[in-house]
Coordinates of C-alpha atoms and ligand atoms in Angstrom, one line a residue:
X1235 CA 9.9 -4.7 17.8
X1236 CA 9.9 -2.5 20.8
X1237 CA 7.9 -4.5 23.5
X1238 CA 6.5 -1.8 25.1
X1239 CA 2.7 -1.1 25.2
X1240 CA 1.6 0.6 22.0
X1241 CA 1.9 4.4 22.5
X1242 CA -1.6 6.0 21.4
X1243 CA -1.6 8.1 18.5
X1244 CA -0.5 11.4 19.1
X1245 CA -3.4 13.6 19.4
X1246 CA -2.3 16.7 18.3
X1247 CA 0.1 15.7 15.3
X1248 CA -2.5 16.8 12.6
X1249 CA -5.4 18.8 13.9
X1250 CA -7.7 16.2 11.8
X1251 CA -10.5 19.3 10.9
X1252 CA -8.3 21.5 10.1
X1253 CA -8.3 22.0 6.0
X1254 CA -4.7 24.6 6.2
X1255 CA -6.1 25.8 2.9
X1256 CA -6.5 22.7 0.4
X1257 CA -10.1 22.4 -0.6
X1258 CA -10.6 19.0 0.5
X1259 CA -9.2 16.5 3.0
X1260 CA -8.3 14.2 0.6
X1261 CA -6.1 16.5 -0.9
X1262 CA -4.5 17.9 2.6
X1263 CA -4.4 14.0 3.3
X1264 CA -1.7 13.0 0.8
X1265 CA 0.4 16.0 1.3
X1266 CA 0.9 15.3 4.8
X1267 CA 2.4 12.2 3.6
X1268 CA 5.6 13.2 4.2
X1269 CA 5.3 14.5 7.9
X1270 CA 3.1 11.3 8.6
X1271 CA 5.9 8.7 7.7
X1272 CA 8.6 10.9 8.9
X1273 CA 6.9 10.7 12.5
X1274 CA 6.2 6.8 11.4
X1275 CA 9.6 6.4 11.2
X1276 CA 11.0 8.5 13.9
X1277 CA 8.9 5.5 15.9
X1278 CA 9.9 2.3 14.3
X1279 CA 13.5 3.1 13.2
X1280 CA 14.9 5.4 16.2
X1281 CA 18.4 6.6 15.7
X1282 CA 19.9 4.1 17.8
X1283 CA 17.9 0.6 18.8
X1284 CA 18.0 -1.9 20.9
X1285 CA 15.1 -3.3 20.1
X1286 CA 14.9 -7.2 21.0
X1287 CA 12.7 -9.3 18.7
X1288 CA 9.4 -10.6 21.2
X1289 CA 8.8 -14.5 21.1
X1290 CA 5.8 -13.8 19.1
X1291 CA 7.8 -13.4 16.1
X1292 CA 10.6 -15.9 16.4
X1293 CA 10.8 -19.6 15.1
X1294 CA 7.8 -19.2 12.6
X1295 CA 7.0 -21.2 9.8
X1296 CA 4.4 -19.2 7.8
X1297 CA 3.1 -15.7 7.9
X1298 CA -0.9 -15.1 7.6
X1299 CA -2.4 -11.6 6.6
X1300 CA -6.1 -10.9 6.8
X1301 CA -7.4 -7.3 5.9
X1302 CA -9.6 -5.6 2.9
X1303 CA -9.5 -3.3 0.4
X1304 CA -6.4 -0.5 0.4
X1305 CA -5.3 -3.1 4.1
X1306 CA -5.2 -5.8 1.8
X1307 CA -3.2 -4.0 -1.1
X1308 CA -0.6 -3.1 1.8
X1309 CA -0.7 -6.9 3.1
X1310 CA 0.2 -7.6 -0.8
X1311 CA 3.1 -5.8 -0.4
X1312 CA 3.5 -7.3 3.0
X1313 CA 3.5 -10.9 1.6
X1314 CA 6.2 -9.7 -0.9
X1315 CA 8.4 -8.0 0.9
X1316 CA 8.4 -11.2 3.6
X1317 CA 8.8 -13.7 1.2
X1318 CA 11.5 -11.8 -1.3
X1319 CA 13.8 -10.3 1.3
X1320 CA 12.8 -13.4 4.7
X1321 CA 11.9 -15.9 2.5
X1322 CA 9.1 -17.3 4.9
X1323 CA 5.9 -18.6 3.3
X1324 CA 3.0 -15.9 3.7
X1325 CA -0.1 -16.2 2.9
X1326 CA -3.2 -13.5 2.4
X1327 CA -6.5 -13.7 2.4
X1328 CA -9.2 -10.7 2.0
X1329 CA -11.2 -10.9 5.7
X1330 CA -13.9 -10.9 3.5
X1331 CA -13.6 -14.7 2.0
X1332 CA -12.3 -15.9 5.3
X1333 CA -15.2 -17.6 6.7
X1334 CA -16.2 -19.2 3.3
X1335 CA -12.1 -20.2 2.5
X1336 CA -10.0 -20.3 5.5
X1337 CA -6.8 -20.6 5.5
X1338 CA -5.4 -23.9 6.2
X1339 CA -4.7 -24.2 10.2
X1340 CA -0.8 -24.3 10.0
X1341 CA 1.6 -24.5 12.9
X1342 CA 4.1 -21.7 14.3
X1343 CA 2.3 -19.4 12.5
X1344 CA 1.9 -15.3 12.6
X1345 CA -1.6 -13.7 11.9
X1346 CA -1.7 -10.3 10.5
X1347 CA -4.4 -8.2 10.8
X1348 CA -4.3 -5.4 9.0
X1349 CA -7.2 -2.3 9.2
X1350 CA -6.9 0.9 9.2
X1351 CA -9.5 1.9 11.2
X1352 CA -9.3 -1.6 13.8
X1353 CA -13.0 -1.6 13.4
X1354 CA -13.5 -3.6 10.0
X1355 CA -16.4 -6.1 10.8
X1356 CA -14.8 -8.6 7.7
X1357 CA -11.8 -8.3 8.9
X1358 CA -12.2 -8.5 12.7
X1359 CA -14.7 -12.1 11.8
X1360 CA -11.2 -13.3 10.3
X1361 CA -9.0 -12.6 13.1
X1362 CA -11.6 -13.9 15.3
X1363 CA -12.2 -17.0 13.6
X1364 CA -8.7 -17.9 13.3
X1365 CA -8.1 -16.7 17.2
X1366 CA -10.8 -19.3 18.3
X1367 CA -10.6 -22.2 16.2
X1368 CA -6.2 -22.2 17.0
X1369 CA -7.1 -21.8 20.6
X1370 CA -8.6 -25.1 20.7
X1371 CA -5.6 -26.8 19.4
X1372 CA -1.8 -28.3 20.6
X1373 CA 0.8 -25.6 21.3
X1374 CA 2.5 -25.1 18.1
X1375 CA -1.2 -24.2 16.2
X1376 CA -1.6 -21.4 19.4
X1377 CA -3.0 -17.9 18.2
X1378 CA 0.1 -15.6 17.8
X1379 CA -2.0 -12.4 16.4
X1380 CA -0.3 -9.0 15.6
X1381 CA -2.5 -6.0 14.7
X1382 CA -1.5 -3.3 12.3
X1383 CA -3.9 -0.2 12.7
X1384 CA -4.3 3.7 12.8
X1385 CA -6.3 3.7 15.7
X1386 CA -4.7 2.2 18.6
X1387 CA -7.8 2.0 20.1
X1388 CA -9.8 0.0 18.3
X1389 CA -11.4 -3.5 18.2
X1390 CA -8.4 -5.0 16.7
X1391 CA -6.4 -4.3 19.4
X1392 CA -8.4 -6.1 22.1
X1393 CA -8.6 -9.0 19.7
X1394 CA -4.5 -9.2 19.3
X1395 CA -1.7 -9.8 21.1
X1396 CA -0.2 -7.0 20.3
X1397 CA -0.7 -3.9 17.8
X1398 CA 1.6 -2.1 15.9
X1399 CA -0.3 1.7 15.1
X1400 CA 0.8 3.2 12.1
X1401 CA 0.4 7.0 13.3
X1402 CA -1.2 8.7 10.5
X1403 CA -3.1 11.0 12.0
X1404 CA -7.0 11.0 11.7
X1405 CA -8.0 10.4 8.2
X1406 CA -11.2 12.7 7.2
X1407 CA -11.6 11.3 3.5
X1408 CA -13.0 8.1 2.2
X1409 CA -10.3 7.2 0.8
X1410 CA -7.5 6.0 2.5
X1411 CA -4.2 7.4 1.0
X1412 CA -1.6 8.8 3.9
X1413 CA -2.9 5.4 6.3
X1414 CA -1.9 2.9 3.4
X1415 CA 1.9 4.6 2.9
X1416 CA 2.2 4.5 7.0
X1417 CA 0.7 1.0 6.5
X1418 CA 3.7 0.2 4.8
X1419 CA 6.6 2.2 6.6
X1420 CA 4.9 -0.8 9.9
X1421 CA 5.0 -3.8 7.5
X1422 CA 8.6 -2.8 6.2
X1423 CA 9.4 -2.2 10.2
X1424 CA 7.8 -6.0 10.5
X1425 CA 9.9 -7.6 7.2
X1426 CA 13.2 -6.2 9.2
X1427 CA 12.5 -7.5 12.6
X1428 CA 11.5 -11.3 11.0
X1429 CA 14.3 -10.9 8.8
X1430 CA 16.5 -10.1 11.9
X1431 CA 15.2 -12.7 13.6
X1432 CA 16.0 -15.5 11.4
X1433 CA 19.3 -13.9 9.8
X1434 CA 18.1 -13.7 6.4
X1435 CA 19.2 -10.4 5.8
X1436 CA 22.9 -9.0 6.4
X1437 CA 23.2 -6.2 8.5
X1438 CA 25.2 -4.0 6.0
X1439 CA 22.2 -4.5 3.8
X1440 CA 19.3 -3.7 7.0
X1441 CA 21.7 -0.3 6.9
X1442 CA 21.0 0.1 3.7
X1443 CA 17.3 0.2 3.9
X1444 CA 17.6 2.2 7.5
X1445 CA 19.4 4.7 5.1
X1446 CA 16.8 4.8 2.3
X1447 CA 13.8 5.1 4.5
X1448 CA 15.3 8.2 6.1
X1449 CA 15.5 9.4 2.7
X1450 CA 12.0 9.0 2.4
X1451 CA 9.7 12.1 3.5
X1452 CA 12.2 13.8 1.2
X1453 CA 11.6 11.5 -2.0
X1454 CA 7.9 11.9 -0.9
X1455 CA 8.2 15.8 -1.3
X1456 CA 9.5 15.2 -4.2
X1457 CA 6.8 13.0 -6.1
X1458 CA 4.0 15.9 -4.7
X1459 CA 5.7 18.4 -6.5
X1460 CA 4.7 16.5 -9.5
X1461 CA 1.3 17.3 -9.0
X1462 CA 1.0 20.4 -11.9
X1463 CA 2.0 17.4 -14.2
X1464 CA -0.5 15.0 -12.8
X1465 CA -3.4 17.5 -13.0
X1466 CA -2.6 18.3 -16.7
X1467 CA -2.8 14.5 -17.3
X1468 CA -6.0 14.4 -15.2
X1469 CA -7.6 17.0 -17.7
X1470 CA -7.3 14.4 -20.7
X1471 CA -8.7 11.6 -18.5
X1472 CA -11.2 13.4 -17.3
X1473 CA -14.0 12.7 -20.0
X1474 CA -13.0 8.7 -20.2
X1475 CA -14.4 5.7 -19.3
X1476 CA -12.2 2.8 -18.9
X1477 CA -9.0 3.0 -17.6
X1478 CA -6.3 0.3 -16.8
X1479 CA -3.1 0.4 -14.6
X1480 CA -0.1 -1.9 -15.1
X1481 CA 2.4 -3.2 -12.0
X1482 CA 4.8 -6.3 -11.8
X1483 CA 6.7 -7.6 -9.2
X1484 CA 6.7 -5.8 -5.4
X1485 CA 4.5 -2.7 -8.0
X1486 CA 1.5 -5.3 -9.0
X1487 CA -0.1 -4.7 -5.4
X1488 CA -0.1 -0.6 -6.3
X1489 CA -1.4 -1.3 -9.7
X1490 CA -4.6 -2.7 -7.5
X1491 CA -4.5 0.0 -5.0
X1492 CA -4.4 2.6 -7.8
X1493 CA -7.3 1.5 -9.8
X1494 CA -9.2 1.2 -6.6
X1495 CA -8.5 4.9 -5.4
X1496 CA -9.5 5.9 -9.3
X1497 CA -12.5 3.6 -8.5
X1498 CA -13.9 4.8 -5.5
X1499 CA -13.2 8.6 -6.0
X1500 CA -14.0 9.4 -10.1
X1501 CA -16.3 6.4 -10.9
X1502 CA -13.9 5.1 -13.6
X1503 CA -14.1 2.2 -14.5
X1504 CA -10.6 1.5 -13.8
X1505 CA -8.6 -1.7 -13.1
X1506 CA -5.2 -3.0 -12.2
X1507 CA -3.4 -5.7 -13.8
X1508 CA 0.0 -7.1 -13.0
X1509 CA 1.6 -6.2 -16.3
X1510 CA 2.7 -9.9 -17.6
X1511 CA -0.8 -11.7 -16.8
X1512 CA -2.8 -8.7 -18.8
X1513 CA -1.1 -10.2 -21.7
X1514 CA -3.3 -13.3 -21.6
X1515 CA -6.6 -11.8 -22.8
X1516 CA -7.4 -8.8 -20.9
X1517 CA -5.4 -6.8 -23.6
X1518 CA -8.2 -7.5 -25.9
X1519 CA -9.8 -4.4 -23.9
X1520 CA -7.4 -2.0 -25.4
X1521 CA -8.0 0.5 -28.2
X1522 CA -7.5 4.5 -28.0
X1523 CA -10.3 5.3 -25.6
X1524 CA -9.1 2.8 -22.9
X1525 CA -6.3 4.7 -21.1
X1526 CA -3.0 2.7 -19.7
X1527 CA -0.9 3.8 -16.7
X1528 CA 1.9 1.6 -16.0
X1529 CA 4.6 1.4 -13.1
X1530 CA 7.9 0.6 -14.9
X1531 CA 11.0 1.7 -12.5
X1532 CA 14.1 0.5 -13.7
X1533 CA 14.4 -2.5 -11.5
X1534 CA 14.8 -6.5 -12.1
X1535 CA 11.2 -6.0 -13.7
X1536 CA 11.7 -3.5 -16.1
X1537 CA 12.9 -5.4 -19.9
X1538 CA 9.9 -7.2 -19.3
X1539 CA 7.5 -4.6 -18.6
X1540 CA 9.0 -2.6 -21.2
X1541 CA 8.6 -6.0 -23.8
X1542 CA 4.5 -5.7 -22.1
X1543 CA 4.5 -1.9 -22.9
X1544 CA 5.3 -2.4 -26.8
X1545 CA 2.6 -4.4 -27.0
X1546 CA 0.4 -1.8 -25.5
X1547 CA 1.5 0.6 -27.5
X1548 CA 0.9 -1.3 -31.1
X1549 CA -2.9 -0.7 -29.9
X1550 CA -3.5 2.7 -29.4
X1551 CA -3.7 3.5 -25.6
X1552 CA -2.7 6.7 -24.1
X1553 CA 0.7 5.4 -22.1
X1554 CA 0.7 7.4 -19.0
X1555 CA 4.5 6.3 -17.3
X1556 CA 5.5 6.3 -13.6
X1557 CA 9.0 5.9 -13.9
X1558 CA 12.3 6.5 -11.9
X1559 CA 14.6 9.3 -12.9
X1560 CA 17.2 6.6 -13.8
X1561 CA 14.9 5.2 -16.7
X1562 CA 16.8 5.0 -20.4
X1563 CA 15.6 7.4 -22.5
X1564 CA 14.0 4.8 -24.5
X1565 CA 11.3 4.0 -22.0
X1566 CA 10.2 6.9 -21.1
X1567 CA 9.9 7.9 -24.6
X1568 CA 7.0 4.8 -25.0
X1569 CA 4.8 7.2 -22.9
X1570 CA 2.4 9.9 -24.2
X1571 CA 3.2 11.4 -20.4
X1572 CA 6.1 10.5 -18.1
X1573 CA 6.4 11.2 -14.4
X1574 CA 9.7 10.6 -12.7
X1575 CA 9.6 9.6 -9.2
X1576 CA 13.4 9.7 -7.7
X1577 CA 15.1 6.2 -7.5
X1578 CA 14.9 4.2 -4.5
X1579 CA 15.9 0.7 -3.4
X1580 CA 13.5 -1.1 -5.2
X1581 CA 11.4 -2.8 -3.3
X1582 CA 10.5 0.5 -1.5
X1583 CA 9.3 1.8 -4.6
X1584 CA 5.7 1.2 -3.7
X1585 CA 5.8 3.9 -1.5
X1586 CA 6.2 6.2 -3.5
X1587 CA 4.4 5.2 -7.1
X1588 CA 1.2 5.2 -5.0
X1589 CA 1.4 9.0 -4.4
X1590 CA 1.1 9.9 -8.5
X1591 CA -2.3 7.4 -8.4
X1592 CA -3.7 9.4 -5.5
X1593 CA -2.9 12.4 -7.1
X1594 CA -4.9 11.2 -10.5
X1595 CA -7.7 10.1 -8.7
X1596 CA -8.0 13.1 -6.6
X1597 CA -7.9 15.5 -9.7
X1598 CA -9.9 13.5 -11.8
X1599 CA -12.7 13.5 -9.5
X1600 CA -12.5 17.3 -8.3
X1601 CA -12.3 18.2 -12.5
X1602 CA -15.7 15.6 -12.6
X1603 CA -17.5 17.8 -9.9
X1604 CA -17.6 15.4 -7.7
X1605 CA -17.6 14.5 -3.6
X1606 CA -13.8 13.4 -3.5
X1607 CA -14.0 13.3 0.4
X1608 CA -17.4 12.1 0.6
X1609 CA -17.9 9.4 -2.5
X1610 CA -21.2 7.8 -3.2
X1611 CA -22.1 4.1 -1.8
X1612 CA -19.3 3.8 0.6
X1613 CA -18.7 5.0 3.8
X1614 CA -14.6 4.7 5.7
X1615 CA -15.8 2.0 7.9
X1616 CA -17.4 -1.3 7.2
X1617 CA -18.6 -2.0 10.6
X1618 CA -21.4 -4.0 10.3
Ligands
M6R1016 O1 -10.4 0.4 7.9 P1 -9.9 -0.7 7.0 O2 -8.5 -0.5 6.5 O3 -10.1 -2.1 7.5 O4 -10.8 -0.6 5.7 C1 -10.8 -1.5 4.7 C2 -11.4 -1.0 3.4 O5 -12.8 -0.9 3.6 C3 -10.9 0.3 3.0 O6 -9.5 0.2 2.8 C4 -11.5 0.8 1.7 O7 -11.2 0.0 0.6 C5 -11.2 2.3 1.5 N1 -12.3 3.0 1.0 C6 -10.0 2.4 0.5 O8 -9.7 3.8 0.2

């Protein structure tokens, strides 16, 4: 981690009112995807680094992440990604339920907050909460609080030590779509530095992942041109009412984030599953109205998602398939549609299978007449 004061977002990367032709901000939004995490990473992995890792992230004994709704589907990923590839002990907890379940008060430990916005009234309560009641104690229970947010700005960052801005760019729509993907490009950045800092990962293998996240805004490109495709599959889901999206492992977290943006945006009732634990009565739901999407690269997860997707299949659903473009033929032949996103080290995969859910939600709701940038009951900031 660079331990310079956080740079403020660039002002003029995106001008935020700006439409450049696409009818809605949402829309404009997920294609600037690509230029958003390119500049992301331009930031967090610079050609050459000699980037020294600050005490607040050394000798740690557990991670804590506190954030809400698409925050907390990126701190899922977070909590993953730190406990597959560091192997430290995180735990999350919506900012939400904080007051009413805190987490227990452990020692040498890192709190996360993560908002998009900074200004999350749940989620700023947590941080505080934690912040005061640690401050109170011996040195080893001492507040060591990182931000992660799009607005450098913001009340998180006078809460934290120190904040990590994603760089997204103003975000017009509700829905938060190129923030989340930025969201993860910083909590992949974080994963390497902890992972540097306790050895846990070799540095052929950091490489590795340098090289695949350059790759990136290119594999991003990529999944948007798959859009013709997703808006054909959007015209059969268009009239349903129940819909239900399949993840497992590091891709259970998007199976959450996707049936919120379907959610929020087309009014679906739509809800996200990791793939083995829908086995255990919520596939009662199924018959050939209720609509399955399911995230099934070919990584360590895939015999038993495709065992999951047999099962799915004996009942009727539509099978809607994001897939890589290294799936057997087999697989993708268990869906009624197939989208193949390019391959990727797979616990990156995340950021890209989001991108097709975006894409659904967005054309779903535009082919339902409604307010994609503007949807009923919420507003982009919890505040209060
Ligand atoms: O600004 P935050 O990231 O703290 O906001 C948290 C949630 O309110 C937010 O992610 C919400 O779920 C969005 N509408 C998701 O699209």
């Amino acid at each position: 981690m660079n331990s310079n004061p956080p740079q403020a977002d660039p002002a003029n990367q995106f001008a935020p009112d700006d439409l450049y032709g696409f009818p809605h901000y949402m829309l404009k939004e997920i294609h600037e995807q690509p230029q958003a995490v390119q500049t992301c990473l331009a930031r967090y992995f610079p050609k050459s680094s000699a980037a020294v890792t600050p005490p607040i992230l050394t000798n740690l004994n557990e991670v804590h992440i506190l954030a809400c709704g698409t925050s907390y589907h990126a701190g899922l990923i977070a909590q993953y990604w730190i406990e597959q590839l560091v192997g430290l002990p995180v735990r999350i907890r919506s900012g939400s339920e904080f007051q009413a379940a805190p987490l227990p008060m452990t020692a040498n430990t890192l709190t996360v907050g993560i908002t998009q916005s900074g200004e999350t009234a749940d989620t700023l309560n947590a941080i505080a909460l934690d912040k005061q009641r640690r401050l109170a104690q011996a040195a080893a229970f001492q507040p060591r609080l990182l931000g992660i947010t799009n607005q450098s700005a913001s009340s998180l960052s006078k809460l934290v030590d120190s904040t990590l801005p994603t760089l997204a760019g103003a975000e017009i729509g509700v829905a938060a779509t190129k923030t989340f993907v930025n969201q993860l490009i910083v909590c992949f950045y974080l994963t390497l530095e902890l992972a540097l800092g306790c050895q846990a990962i070799l540095p052929e293998k950091i490489q590795a992942y340098w090289t695949e996240l350059s790759r990136l805004p290119a594999k991003i490109r990529a999944v948007l041109a798959l859009e013709t495709q997703i808006k054909n599959i959007a015209q059969e889901l268009v009239n349903q009412q129940h819909c239900i999206v399949l993840g497992r492992g590091v891709n259970r977290a998007i199976a959450l984030e996707g049936a919120l943006k379907l959610k929020e945006t087309t009014y679906l009732h739509a809800e996200g599953y990791s793939a083995g634990e829908f086995m255990h009565g919520p596939i009662a739901l199924l018959d050939a109205h209720v609509p399955v999407i399911a995230i099934a690269p070919t990584d360590s997860t895939h015999t038993a998602m495709v065992a999951n997707l047999r099962q799915v299949k004996s009942h009727d659903s539509p099978m809607i398939g994001i897939l890589t473009d290294d799936a057997p033929p087999e697989t993708a032949a268990l869906f009624d549609h197939a989208l193949m996103l390019p391959a990727i080290a797979h616990p990156l995969f995340p950021i890209l299978s989001v991108i097709p859910l975006q894409l659904l939600a967005y054309h779903i709701a535009v082919q339902r007449g409604l307010n994609v940038d503007k949807p009923r009951n919420i507003t982009k900031t919890l505040s209060e």
